[in-house]
Amino acid sequence: MAQTITPAATRPELLRNFCIIAHIDHGKSTLADRMLQLTGVVEERAMRAQYLDRMDIERERGITIKSQAVRMPWQVGETAYALNMIDTPGHVDFTYEVSRSLAACEGAVLLVDAAQGIEAQTLANLYLALENDLTVIPVLNKIDLPAAQPERYAEELANLVGGTPDEVLRVSGKTGEGVGALLDHIVAHVPHPVGDTAAPARAIIFDSVYDTYRGVITYVRVRDGDLSPRDRIVMMSTGATHELLDIGVISPEPTPTRGLGVGEVGYLITGVKEVRQSRVGDTVTKASRPATHALAGYRDPRPMVFSGLYPVDGSEYPDLRDALDKLKLNDAALAYEPETSAALGFGFRCGFLGLLHLEIVRERLEREFKLGLIATAPNVEYLVTLEDRTVVDVTNPSEFPTGKVAEIREPIVRATILAPSEFIGAIMELCQQRRGVLLGMDYLSAERVELRYTLPLAEIVFDFFDQLKSRTKGYASLDYEEAGTAVADLVKVDILLNHEPVDAFSAIVHRDKAYAYGVDMAGKLRKLIPRQQFEVPIQAAVGSRVIARETIRALRKDMLAKCYGGDITRKRKLLEKQKEGKKRMKAIGRVEVPQEAFIAALTSDADAAKK
């Protein structure tokens, strides 16, 4: 076992940078825990499960949301090495985290559950690693499980990465079996970082986080030269100059060092509180000897799902803006811009990589920044071409143009579904219901099949994944990537309360599903909106044509309570007087929609069931 290495003196030849990639729930975090214990960077008494998952949400849900970098010492023979490991998320919505982590490494441990085999995200992460020219080490995890089939899945994995089943390493993240051999294998087969030690310093920012006391903490991977404490550094995209107050490595807690050299991964602290000055993908260099060319940054992620986030209390709007700025540091895939809604006031239109991403961001804003939020129904970006050939980008139904529409294009995705072959019929039926087109089908083995479909993104952002899991008893896995746009027969459904449209409830749906959406939303609102002093019609309309209607009956005072006996004409007169008053009230009255009604109506049935 190696003693703690002095990072400033670590030569590139003694460094190994690698990450762990896998499908969700295949044991990445557990394997990382065993590595931390085996290398001695975490003492036994300080150890806890999912050590690198720092957020409460990660621990509660049992998933990794943020990539975490950690430095570990490891000795092979007489030589002490430093291993920089990055534990990555497994869910498709956090692929951007994985892609940035891969760019900071030379090797990747491709982890597969020995009881479940290769799944959709396994393939997606493997292709990402190969695109980055990484050395891929295939590893089977959970070999201690009674249901494990290491021989069968070793063959599948060997066919996938090229090689023989004997070359696939077998480990158990739970018991620690085979973890030492895996670390030795990483030292032997992952190439060391390459860079010019004499060149001007260049380091790429691959992540950052905001600390209330220390300001922005930036995580970098050094490509050329070196950085030392008290250096003046320049952010090459903005030209901002700062003094380095603290520099070091994460092992697994921040540990100050005498500097960072070629190939090293570490953190920089400048004390700057301005969050916009540290951008993921930017290049850091020294002010005294600046580099002339910035490093190639990361490709900006393209949001797939859009939703409006509004504070329940309108006075919290500035707090929401600051919270989004700080969260953007920690989650580079988040995109947002201000917007206003007649019903919900001031808020932000946010772009996410998927529905889980939306859910996690909303939960983090509510927990970490103590905000009460309303999220509008998720929707995707449409391209609407008018008859005069102008093209309008629509990310919100309220932006839908009123002129004559020539065509509407919607985003489509290329989906890969892996499942046991007995569920082919159920999967095909689901995909056909969601307007899917089969591209091809391959058998990975006698029992497992890979289906490839093109599907409209709007059809899979809601409950497609839940439906897929329930129809395949939880065995199917899904991965998707964007595949351009396609023309579709879409319409905008408006919801009118007392003949006034409410933009928050509008939606863009396929013409065949417009009636079902209108009936569903009108029925929901009839139950949620309290009765008024006058009758309130709730209508769903496509253009000027009403397709569904519900009515909230008026609250009526018993005008005849005082008329015991007497002439019927007197009673009739009083009722007519009341009727006239109701008519006048309806003409000038505004329907007050309580906040709870907005939240309940815009929450999908799946979310409501969870609560």
Coordinates of C-alpha atoms in Angstrom, one line a residue:
M1 CA 0.0 0.0 0.0
A2 CA 1.4 3.4 -0.9
Q3 CA 1.9 6.4 1.4
T4 CA 0.1 9.7 0.5
I5 CA 1.8 11.0 -2.6
T6 CA 3.0 14.7 -2.8
P7 CA 0.9 15.6 -5.8
A8 CA 3.0 18.6 -6.9
A9 CA 5.9 16.2 -7.5
T10 CA 3.9 13.5 -9.3
R11 CA 5.3 12.9 -12.8
P12 CA 2.8 12.2 -15.6
E13 CA 4.3 8.7 -16.0
L14 CA 3.0 7.8 -12.5
L15 CA -0.5 9.1 -13.1
R16 CA -3.6 7.1 -14.3
N17 CA -6.8 9.0 -15.0
F18 CA -9.9 6.7 -15.4
C19 CA -13.6 6.8 -14.9
I20 CA -16.3 4.1 -14.1
I21 CA -19.1 4.0 -16.6
A22 CA -22.2 1.7 -16.4
H23 CA -26.0 1.5 -16.7
I24 CA -27.9 2.8 -13.7
D25 CA -27.8 0.5 -10.6
H26 CA -24.9 -1.7 -11.8
G27 CA -22.8 -0.9 -8.8
K28 CA -20.5 2.0 -9.8
S29 CA -20.7 3.8 -6.4
T30 CA -20.2 0.6 -4.4
L31 CA -17.1 -0.3 -6.5
A32 CA -15.8 3.2 -5.9
D33 CA -16.4 2.7 -2.1
R34 CA -14.2 -0.4 -2.1
M35 CA -11.4 1.4 -4.1
L36 CA -11.4 4.2 -1.5
Q37 CA -11.1 1.7 1.3
L38 CA -8.5 -0.5 -0.4
T39 CA -6.2 2.5 -1.3
G40 CA -6.6 3.9 2.3
V41 CA -7.8 7.4 1.4
V42 CA -10.9 6.8 3.6
E43 CA -10.5 5.3 7.1
E44 CA -12.8 2.4 8.1
R45 CA -14.5 4.4 10.8
A46 CA -15.3 7.3 8.3
M47 CA -16.6 4.9 5.6
R48 CA -20.2 5.0 4.6
A49 CA -22.2 3.5 1.6
Q50 CA -22.1 5.7 -1.5
Y51 CA -19.3 7.7 -0.1
L52 CA -18.8 9.9 -3.2
D53 CA -22.6 10.7 -3.5
R54 CA -22.6 14.0 -1.6
M55 CA -26.3 15.1 -2.1
D56 CA -29.2 13.9 0.0
I57 CA -31.2 13.2 -3.2
E58 CA -28.5 10.8 -4.4
R59 CA -28.5 8.9 -1.2
E60 CA -32.3 8.7 -0.9
R61 CA -32.8 7.6 -4.5
G62 CA -29.7 5.4 -4.7
I63 CA -28.5 7.0 -7.9
T64 CA -25.5 9.1 -8.9
I65 CA -26.4 12.6 -10.2
K66 CA -23.0 14.3 -10.1
S67 CA -19.7 13.0 -11.3
Q68 CA -17.2 13.0 -8.4
A69 CA -13.4 13.0 -8.9
V70 CA -11.1 11.5 -6.3
R71 CA -7.3 10.9 -6.1
M72 CA -6.0 7.6 -4.7
P73 CA -2.5 6.3 -4.1
W74 CA -1.7 2.8 -5.3
Q75 CA 1.6 0.9 -5.2
V76 CA 2.7 -1.8 -7.7
G77 CA 6.0 -3.4 -6.7
E78 CA 8.3 -0.6 -5.7
T79 CA 6.5 2.1 -7.7
A80 CA 3.9 4.5 -6.1
Y81 CA 1.2 5.6 -8.6
A82 CA -1.5 8.2 -8.2
L83 CA -4.9 7.2 -9.6
N84 CA -7.5 9.8 -10.5
M85 CA -10.9 8.2 -10.5
I86 CA -14.2 9.8 -11.6
D87 CA -17.4 8.1 -10.6
T88 CA -20.1 9.0 -13.2
P89 CA -23.9 8.9 -13.3
G90 CA -25.7 6.0 -15.1
H91 CA -29.0 7.5 -16.2
V92 CA -29.5 8.7 -19.8
D93 CA -30.5 12.2 -18.5
F94 CA -27.0 12.7 -17.1
T95 CA -25.0 11.7 -20.2
Y96 CA -23.5 15.2 -20.4
E97 CA -21.9 14.6 -17.0
V98 CA -20.4 11.3 -18.3
S99 CA -19.1 12.9 -21.6
R100 CA -17.3 15.7 -19.6
S101 CA -15.7 13.1 -17.3
L102 CA -14.5 11.0 -20.2
A103 CA -12.8 14.0 -21.7
A104 CA -10.7 14.3 -18.5
C105 CA -9.5 10.6 -18.6
E106 CA -7.4 8.2 -20.6
G107 CA -9.2 5.0 -19.5
A108 CA -12.7 3.8 -18.7
V109 CA -13.9 0.8 -16.5
L110 CA -17.0 -0.5 -18.3
L111 CA -19.0 -2.1 -15.5
V112 CA -21.7 -4.7 -16.1
D113 CA -24.0 -6.4 -13.5
A114 CA -23.3 -10.1 -13.7
A115 CA -26.9 -10.8 -12.9
Q116 CA -28.5 -8.4 -15.4
G117 CA -26.0 -8.2 -18.3
I118 CA -25.5 -5.5 -20.9
E119 CA -28.2 -2.8 -20.9
A120 CA -29.0 0.2 -23.1
Q121 CA -26.9 2.8 -21.3
T122 CA -24.0 0.4 -21.1
L123 CA -23.8 0.5 -24.9
A124 CA -24.3 4.3 -25.0
N125 CA -21.5 4.9 -22.5
L126 CA -19.2 2.5 -24.4
Y127 CA -19.7 4.4 -27.6
L128 CA -18.9 7.7 -25.8
A129 CA -15.7 6.2 -24.4
L130 CA -14.6 4.9 -27.9
E131 CA -15.4 8.3 -29.4
N132 CA -12.9 9.8 -26.9
D133 CA -10.2 7.1 -27.8
L134 CA -10.2 5.8 -24.2
T135 CA -8.8 2.4 -23.2
V136 CA -11.9 0.4 -22.2
I137 CA -11.5 -2.2 -19.4
P138 CA -14.5 -4.6 -19.3
V139 CA -15.5 -5.6 -15.8
L140 CA -18.3 -7.9 -14.4
N141 CA -19.6 -6.7 -11.0
K142 CA -21.8 -8.4 -8.4
I143 CA -20.3 -11.9 -9.0
D144 CA -21.2 -12.7 -5.4
L145 CA -25.0 -12.7 -6.1
P146 CA -26.7 -16.1 -6.3
A147 CA -28.4 -15.0 -9.6
A148 CA -25.0 -14.0 -11.2
Q149 CA -24.1 -15.6 -14.5
P150 CA -20.5 -14.4 -15.1
E151 CA -19.7 -16.9 -17.9
R152 CA -22.7 -16.0 -20.0
Y153 CA -22.3 -12.2 -19.6
A154 CA -18.5 -12.3 -19.9
E155 CA -19.0 -13.7 -23.4
E156 CA -21.6 -11.0 -24.3
L157 CA -19.2 -8.3 -23.0
A158 CA -16.2 -9.8 -24.8
N159 CA -18.1 -9.8 -28.1
L160 CA -19.1 -6.2 -27.5
V161 CA -15.6 -4.7 -26.8
G162 CA -13.6 -7.2 -28.8
G163 CA -11.5 -9.8 -27.0
T164 CA -12.0 -13.1 -25.2
P165 CA -14.2 -13.9 -22.1
D166 CA -11.1 -14.6 -20.1
E167 CA -10.0 -11.0 -20.5
V168 CA -13.2 -9.7 -18.7
L169 CA -12.3 -9.0 -15.1
R170 CA -14.7 -10.2 -12.4
V171 CA -15.2 -8.2 -9.2
S172 CA -17.6 -7.8 -6.3
G173 CA -18.1 -4.2 -5.2
K174 CA -19.8 -5.5 -2.1
T175 CA -17.2 -7.9 -0.8
G176 CA -14.1 -6.3 -2.4
E177 CA -13.2 -9.5 -4.3
G178 CA -11.0 -8.7 -7.4
V179 CA -10.8 -5.0 -6.7
G180 CA -7.0 -5.0 -6.1
A181 CA -6.5 -7.0 -9.3
L182 CA -8.6 -4.4 -11.1
L183 CA -6.4 -1.5 -9.8
D184 CA -3.3 -3.3 -10.9
H185 CA -4.8 -3.9 -14.3
I186 CA -5.6 -0.1 -14.6
V187 CA -2.0 0.8 -13.8
A188 CA -0.7 -1.8 -16.4
H189 CA -3.1 -1.0 -19.3
V190 CA -4.4 2.6 -19.0
P191 CA -1.9 5.0 -20.7
H192 CA -0.4 7.8 -18.7
P193 CA -1.4 11.4 -19.5
V194 CA 0.6 13.2 -22.2
G195 CA 1.4 16.9 -22.2
D196 CA 4.1 19.5 -22.6
T197 CA 5.6 20.3 -19.2
A198 CA 7.6 23.3 -20.6
A199 CA 4.7 24.9 -22.5
P200 CA 2.5 27.7 -21.1
A201 CA -0.1 26.4 -18.6
R202 CA -3.4 25.2 -20.0
A203 CA -6.1 23.5 -17.9
I204 CA -9.7 22.7 -18.9
I205 CA -12.6 23.3 -16.5
F206 CA -14.7 20.1 -16.4
D207 CA -16.9 21.0 -13.4
S208 CA -17.5 23.7 -10.7
V209 CA -19.5 24.2 -7.6
Y210 CA -20.5 27.2 -5.5
D211 CA -19.5 27.4 -1.8
T212 CA -21.1 30.1 0.4
Y213 CA -17.9 30.9 2.2
R214 CA -15.2 30.3 -0.4
G215 CA -17.0 31.3 -3.6
V216 CA -16.7 29.4 -6.9
I217 CA -14.6 26.2 -6.6
T218 CA -13.4 25.1 -10.1
Y219 CA -12.4 21.5 -11.0
V220 CA -9.7 21.3 -13.7
R221 CA -7.7 18.8 -15.6
V222 CA -4.2 20.2 -16.5
R223 CA -3.1 19.5 -20.1
D224 CA 0.2 21.5 -20.4
G225 CA 2.5 23.3 -18.0
D226 CA 1.7 23.7 -14.3
L227 CA -0.3 25.8 -11.9
S228 CA 0.9 26.9 -8.4
P229 CA -0.6 28.8 -5.4
R230 CA -0.6 32.6 -5.7
D231 CA -0.3 32.4 -9.5
R232 CA -2.4 35.0 -11.4
I233 CA -4.7 33.0 -13.7
V234 CA -6.7 34.0 -16.8
M235 CA -10.0 32.5 -17.9
M236 CA -9.4 32.5 -21.7
S237 CA -13.1 32.9 -22.8
T238 CA -13.9 35.9 -20.7
G239 CA -10.4 37.4 -20.1
A240 CA -11.1 37.6 -16.3
T241 CA -8.0 37.6 -14.2
H242 CA -7.9 36.1 -10.6
E243 CA -5.3 35.2 -8.0
L244 CA -5.1 31.5 -7.0
L245 CA -5.8 31.4 -3.3
D246 CA -5.9 27.6 -3.0
I247 CA -5.0 24.7 -5.2
G248 CA -5.1 21.0 -4.6
V249 CA -6.6 17.6 -5.2
I250 CA -9.7 15.7 -3.9
S251 CA -8.6 12.7 -1.9
P252 CA -11.6 12.4 -1.3
E253 CA -11.8 15.6 0.8
P254 CA -10.1 18.7 -0.7
T255 CA -6.4 18.5 0.1
P256 CA -4.2 21.6 -0.6
T257 CA -1.0 20.9 -2.6
R258 CA 2.0 22.8 -3.9
G259 CA 0.5 22.8 -7.4
L260 CA -0.8 20.8 -10.2
G261 CA 1.2 19.5 -13.2
V262 CA 0.5 17.8 -16.5
G263 CA -2.3 15.3 -16.4
E264 CA -3.4 16.1 -12.9
V265 CA -7.0 16.6 -11.8
G266 CA -7.7 19.0 -9.0
Y267 CA -9.5 22.1 -7.8
L268 CA -8.8 25.9 -7.9
I269 CA -10.2 28.5 -5.5
T270 CA -9.9 32.2 -6.3
G271 CA -12.4 33.6 -3.8
V272 CA -14.6 35.0 -6.7
K273 CA -18.3 35.1 -5.9
E274 CA -19.4 36.0 -9.4
V275 CA -20.7 32.7 -10.7
R276 CA -20.7 33.6 -14.4
Q277 CA -16.9 33.9 -14.5
S278 CA -16.3 30.1 -14.3
R279 CA -17.7 28.3 -17.3
V280 CA -17.5 24.6 -17.9
G281 CA -15.3 23.9 -20.9
D282 CA -13.2 27.1 -20.5
T283 CA -9.4 27.1 -20.5
V284 CA -7.4 28.4 -17.6
T285 CA -3.9 29.8 -18.2
K286 CA -1.3 31.9 -16.3
A287 CA -1.4 35.7 -16.7
S288 CA 2.5 35.9 -16.5
R289 CA 2.9 33.5 -19.5
P290 CA -0.5 33.0 -21.2
A291 CA -1.2 30.3 -23.7
T292 CA -2.2 31.5 -27.2
H293 CA -4.7 28.8 -28.1
A294 CA -7.5 27.6 -25.8
L295 CA -8.2 23.9 -25.5
A296 CA -11.2 22.5 -27.4
G297 CA -14.1 22.8 -25.0
Y298 CA -17.1 20.6 -24.6
R299 CA -20.0 20.5 -27.1
D300 CA -22.9 22.4 -25.5
P301 CA -25.8 20.0 -24.6
R302 CA -29.0 20.6 -26.4
P303 CA -32.1 20.7 -24.1
M304 CA -34.6 18.0 -24.9
V305 CA -37.5 19.0 -22.6
F306 CA -38.7 22.4 -21.6
S307 CA -40.7 23.4 -18.6
G308 CA -41.5 26.7 -16.9
L309 CA -40.4 27.2 -13.2
Y310 CA -42.3 29.8 -11.2
P311 CA -42.0 30.8 -7.5
V312 CA -45.2 30.1 -5.6
D313 CA -44.5 33.5 -3.9
G314 CA -43.8 36.1 -6.6
S315 CA -41.4 38.0 -4.3
E316 CA -39.0 35.1 -4.5
Y317 CA -38.3 35.7 -8.2
P318 CA -34.8 37.3 -7.6
D319 CA -34.0 34.4 -5.2
L320 CA -34.9 31.9 -8.0
R321 CA -32.7 33.8 -10.5
D322 CA -29.7 33.6 -8.1
A323 CA -30.4 29.9 -7.3
L324 CA -30.4 29.0 -11.0
D325 CA -27.1 30.9 -11.6
K326 CA -25.5 28.9 -8.8
L327 CA -27.0 25.6 -9.8
K328 CA -25.8 26.2 -13.4
L329 CA -22.2 26.1 -12.1
N330 CA -22.9 22.6 -10.7
D331 CA -25.1 21.4 -13.6
A332 CA -23.8 22.7 -16.9
A333 CA -26.6 20.9 -18.9
L334 CA -29.2 23.3 -17.4
A335 CA -30.5 26.1 -19.7
Y336 CA -32.9 28.9 -18.7
E337 CA -34.3 32.3 -19.7
P338 CA -36.8 34.6 -18.1
E339 CA -40.5 34.4 -19.1
T340 CA -43.8 35.7 -17.8
S341 CA -47.2 34.0 -17.6
A342 CA -50.5 35.8 -17.2
A343 CA -51.5 33.1 -14.7
L344 CA -48.3 32.4 -12.8
G345 CA -46.4 35.7 -13.0
F346 CA -42.6 36.0 -13.4
G347 CA -40.5 32.8 -13.8
F348 CA -38.0 31.1 -16.0
R349 CA -38.3 28.8 -19.1
C350 CA -35.9 26.0 -18.4
G351 CA -34.4 23.4 -20.7
F352 CA -33.5 19.9 -19.5
L353 CA -32.0 16.8 -20.9
G354 CA -35.0 14.7 -19.8
L355 CA -37.8 14.2 -17.3
L356 CA -35.6 12.9 -14.4
H357 CA -33.2 15.9 -15.0
L358 CA -36.2 18.2 -14.6
E359 CA -37.3 16.4 -11.4
I360 CA -33.9 16.5 -9.9
V361 CA -33.3 20.2 -10.7
R362 CA -36.6 21.2 -9.2
E363 CA -36.0 19.2 -6.1
R364 CA -32.5 20.6 -5.6
L365 CA -33.8 24.2 -6.0
E366 CA -36.5 23.5 -3.4
R367 CA -34.1 21.8 -0.9
E368 CA -30.8 23.6 -1.3
F369 CA -32.3 27.1 -1.8
K370 CA -35.5 26.8 0.2
L371 CA -37.8 27.8 -2.6
G372 CA -41.5 26.9 -3.3
L373 CA -41.9 26.2 -7.0
I374 CA -44.5 25.5 -9.6
A375 CA -43.3 23.6 -12.7
T376 CA -45.5 23.7 -15.8
A377 CA -46.2 20.6 -17.9
P378 CA -43.0 19.5 -19.7
N379 CA -43.0 20.0 -23.5
V380 CA -40.5 19.9 -26.4
E381 CA -39.4 22.4 -29.0
Y382 CA -41.4 22.6 -32.2
L383 CA -40.5 24.4 -35.5
V384 CA -43.7 26.0 -36.9
T385 CA -43.6 27.2 -40.6
L386 CA -46.2 29.8 -41.5
E387 CA -47.7 30.2 -45.0
D388 CA -45.4 33.2 -45.6
R389 CA -42.5 30.7 -45.0
T390 CA -41.3 32.3 -41.7
V391 CA -40.2 29.7 -39.1
V392 CA -41.0 30.1 -35.4
D393 CA -39.3 28.2 -32.6
V394 CA -42.0 27.2 -30.1
T395 CA -40.8 26.0 -26.6
N396 CA -44.0 27.0 -24.9
P397 CA -47.6 26.6 -26.1
S398 CA -48.2 30.4 -25.5
E399 CA -45.6 31.1 -28.2
F400 CA -47.6 29.2 -30.8
P401 CA -48.3 31.6 -33.8
T402 CA -51.8 32.7 -34.6
G403 CA -51.4 32.9 -38.4
K404 CA -52.0 30.1 -40.9
V405 CA -49.6 27.2 -40.4
A406 CA -48.0 25.5 -43.4
E407 CA -46.3 22.7 -41.4
I408 CA -45.1 21.8 -37.9
R409 CA -41.9 19.9 -37.3
E410 CA -41.3 18.0 -34.0
P411 CA -38.0 16.6 -32.6
I412 CA -37.6 12.8 -33.0
V413 CA -35.2 10.5 -31.2
R414 CA -33.5 7.2 -32.1
A415 CA -34.3 4.9 -29.3
T416 CA -32.5 1.7 -28.4
I417 CA -34.4 -0.8 -26.2
L418 CA -32.8 -3.9 -24.8
A419 CA -35.1 -6.6 -23.3
P420 CA -35.6 -10.3 -22.9
S421 CA -37.0 -11.7 -26.3
E422 CA -40.3 -12.8 -24.7
F423 CA -41.4 -9.1 -24.4
I424 CA -41.0 -8.2 -28.1
G425 CA -44.7 -8.0 -28.7
A426 CA -45.5 -5.8 -25.7
I427 CA -42.6 -3.4 -26.6
M428 CA -43.7 -3.2 -30.3
E429 CA -47.3 -2.5 -29.3
L430 CA -46.2 0.3 -26.9
C431 CA -44.0 1.9 -29.6
Q432 CA -46.7 1.8 -32.2
Q433 CA -49.1 3.5 -29.8
R434 CA -46.5 6.3 -29.4
R435 CA -46.1 6.8 -33.2
G436 CA -42.8 4.8 -33.3
V437 CA -41.2 3.5 -36.5
L438 CA -39.1 0.3 -36.2
L439 CA -35.6 0.7 -37.6
G440 CA -34.2 -2.8 -36.9
M441 CA -33.9 -5.6 -34.4
D442 CA -30.9 -7.7 -33.4
Y443 CA -30.5 -10.7 -31.1
L444 CA -27.6 -10.2 -28.7
S445 CA -28.1 -13.7 -27.5
A446 CA -30.8 -16.4 -27.7
E447 CA -32.7 -14.6 -24.8
R448 CA -31.9 -10.9 -25.3
V449 CA -32.9 -8.6 -28.1
E450 CA -32.1 -5.1 -29.1
L451 CA -34.9 -3.0 -30.8
R452 CA -34.2 0.2 -32.6
Y453 CA -37.0 2.7 -33.1
T454 CA -37.5 6.4 -34.1
L455 CA -40.0 8.0 -31.8
P456 CA -41.3 11.5 -31.4
L457 CA -39.6 13.0 -28.3
A458 CA -42.9 14.4 -27.1
E459 CA -44.3 10.8 -26.8
I460 CA -41.5 9.6 -24.5
V461 CA -40.9 12.5 -22.2
F462 CA -43.9 11.8 -20.0
D463 CA -44.6 8.2 -19.0
F464 CA -43.0 6.1 -21.8
F465 CA -40.2 4.7 -19.6
D466 CA -42.7 3.8 -16.8
Q467 CA -44.9 2.0 -19.3
L468 CA -42.0 0.2 -20.8
K469 CA -40.8 -1.1 -17.4
S470 CA -44.4 -2.2 -16.4
R471 CA -44.9 -4.1 -19.7
T472 CA -41.6 -5.9 -19.4
K473 CA -41.7 -6.6 -15.6
G474 CA -38.8 -4.2 -15.2
Y475 CA -36.4 -6.0 -17.5
A476 CA -36.2 -3.6 -20.4
S477 CA -33.8 -0.7 -20.6
L478 CA -34.0 2.4 -22.8
D479 CA -31.4 4.8 -24.2
Y480 CA -32.1 7.5 -26.8
E481 CA -30.3 10.2 -28.8
E482 CA -31.7 13.0 -30.9
A483 CA -32.3 12.3 -34.6
G484 CA -33.4 15.6 -36.1
T485 CA -37.0 16.7 -36.7
A486 CA -40.0 15.3 -38.7
V487 CA -43.3 16.8 -40.0
A488 CA -46.3 15.9 -37.7
D489 CA -50.0 16.7 -37.6
L490 CA -50.0 18.7 -34.4
V491 CA -52.5 21.2 -32.9
K492 CA -52.6 23.6 -30.0
V493 CA -55.3 22.9 -27.4
D494 CA -56.4 26.0 -25.5
I495 CA -58.2 25.8 -22.1
L496 CA -60.7 28.6 -21.6
L497 CA -62.1 29.6 -18.2
N498 CA -65.2 31.8 -18.5
H499 CA -64.2 32.2 -22.2
E500 CA -60.8 33.5 -21.3
P501 CA -57.7 31.4 -22.3
V502 CA -55.4 30.3 -19.5
D503 CA -51.9 30.0 -21.1
A504 CA -50.5 27.7 -18.3
F505 CA -53.0 24.9 -19.2
S506 CA -52.4 25.1 -23.0
A507 CA -50.7 22.2 -24.8
I508 CA -49.4 21.2 -28.2
V509 CA -50.5 17.6 -29.0
H510 CA -51.1 15.3 -31.9
R511 CA -54.5 15.8 -33.6
D512 CA -55.6 12.3 -32.6
K513 CA -55.0 13.0 -28.9
A514 CA -56.4 16.5 -28.8
Y515 CA -59.9 15.4 -27.7
A516 CA -58.6 13.1 -24.9
Y517 CA -56.3 15.9 -23.6
G518 CA -59.2 18.4 -23.6
V519 CA -61.7 16.1 -21.8
D520 CA -59.0 15.1 -19.2
M521 CA -57.9 18.7 -18.4
A522 CA -61.5 20.1 -18.3
G523 CA -62.5 17.3 -16.0
K524 CA -59.5 17.9 -13.7
L525 CA -60.2 21.6 -13.5
R526 CA -63.9 21.1 -12.7
K527 CA -62.9 19.3 -9.6
L528 CA -60.0 21.6 -8.6
I529 CA -61.5 25.1 -9.1
P530 CA -63.8 26.2 -6.3
R531 CA -67.3 27.2 -7.1
Q532 CA -67.8 31.0 -7.8
Q533 CA -70.8 33.3 -7.4
F534 CA -71.6 32.7 -11.1
E535 CA -71.6 29.7 -13.4
V536 CA -68.1 29.1 -14.9
P537 CA -67.8 27.2 -18.3
I538 CA -64.5 25.3 -18.8
Q539 CA -63.8 24.7 -22.5
A540 CA -61.1 23.0 -24.4
A541 CA -60.7 24.4 -27.9
V542 CA -58.6 23.8 -31.0
G543 CA -58.5 27.2 -32.8
S544 CA -62.1 28.5 -32.6
R545 CA -63.7 25.0 -32.3
V546 CA -64.6 23.8 -28.8
I547 CA -63.9 20.1 -28.4
A548 CA -64.8 19.5 -24.7
R549 CA -66.7 21.4 -22.0
E550 CA -67.4 21.1 -18.3
T551 CA -69.4 23.6 -16.1
I552 CA -68.7 24.7 -12.6
R553 CA -72.2 25.3 -11.1
A554 CA -72.7 28.7 -9.4
L555 CA -73.0 29.1 -5.6
R556 CA -76.6 30.2 -5.0
K557 CA -78.1 31.9 -2.0
D558 CA -81.6 30.7 -1.0
M559 CA -83.6 33.8 -1.9
L560 CA -86.9 32.1 -1.0
A561 CA -86.0 31.3 2.6
K562 CA -88.0 34.3 3.9
C563 CA -91.0 33.6 1.6
Y564 CA -93.1 31.3 3.6
G565 CA -96.5 31.1 2.0
G566 CA -97.6 34.1 -0.1
D567 CA -98.1 34.7 -3.8
I568 CA -95.9 32.7 -6.3
T569 CA -95.3 35.9 -8.4
R570 CA -93.3 37.3 -5.5
K571 CA -91.0 34.3 -5.4
R572 CA -90.6 34.4 -9.2
K573 CA -89.7 38.1 -9.0
L574 CA -87.0 37.4 -6.5
L575 CA -85.5 34.5 -8.6
E576 CA -85.5 36.7 -11.7
K577 CA -83.7 39.4 -9.8
Q578 CA -81.1 36.9 -8.7
K579 CA -80.7 35.6 -12.2
E580 CA -80.0 39.1 -13.6
G581 CA -77.4 39.6 -10.9
K582 CA -75.7 36.4 -11.7
K583 CA -75.6 37.3 -15.4
R584 CA -74.1 40.7 -14.7
M585 CA -71.5 39.1 -12.3
K586 CA -70.6 36.6 -15.0
A587 CA -69.9 39.4 -17.5
I588 CA -67.5 41.2 -15.2
G589 CA -66.3 38.4 -12.9
R590 CA -62.9 36.9 -13.1
V591 CA -62.3 33.3 -12.1
E592 CA -59.8 33.0 -9.3
V593 CA -57.7 29.9 -9.8
P594 CA -56.0 28.9 -6.5
Q595 CA -52.3 28.0 -6.6
E596 CA -53.1 24.4 -5.5
A597 CA -55.2 23.9 -8.6
F598 CA -52.4 25.0 -10.9
I599 CA -50.0 22.6 -9.2
A600 CA -52.5 19.6 -9.2
A601 CA -53.6 20.2 -12.8
L602 CA -50.0 20.5 -14.1
T603 CA -48.8 17.5 -12.2
S604 CA -48.8 14.3 -14.2
D605 CA -50.8 11.4 -12.8
A606 CA -47.6 9.5 -12.1
D607 CA -46.3 12.3 -9.9
A608 CA -49.6 12.6 -8.1
A609 CA -49.5 8.9 -7.4
K610 CA -46.0 9.2 -5.8
K611 CA -47.3 12.0 -3.5

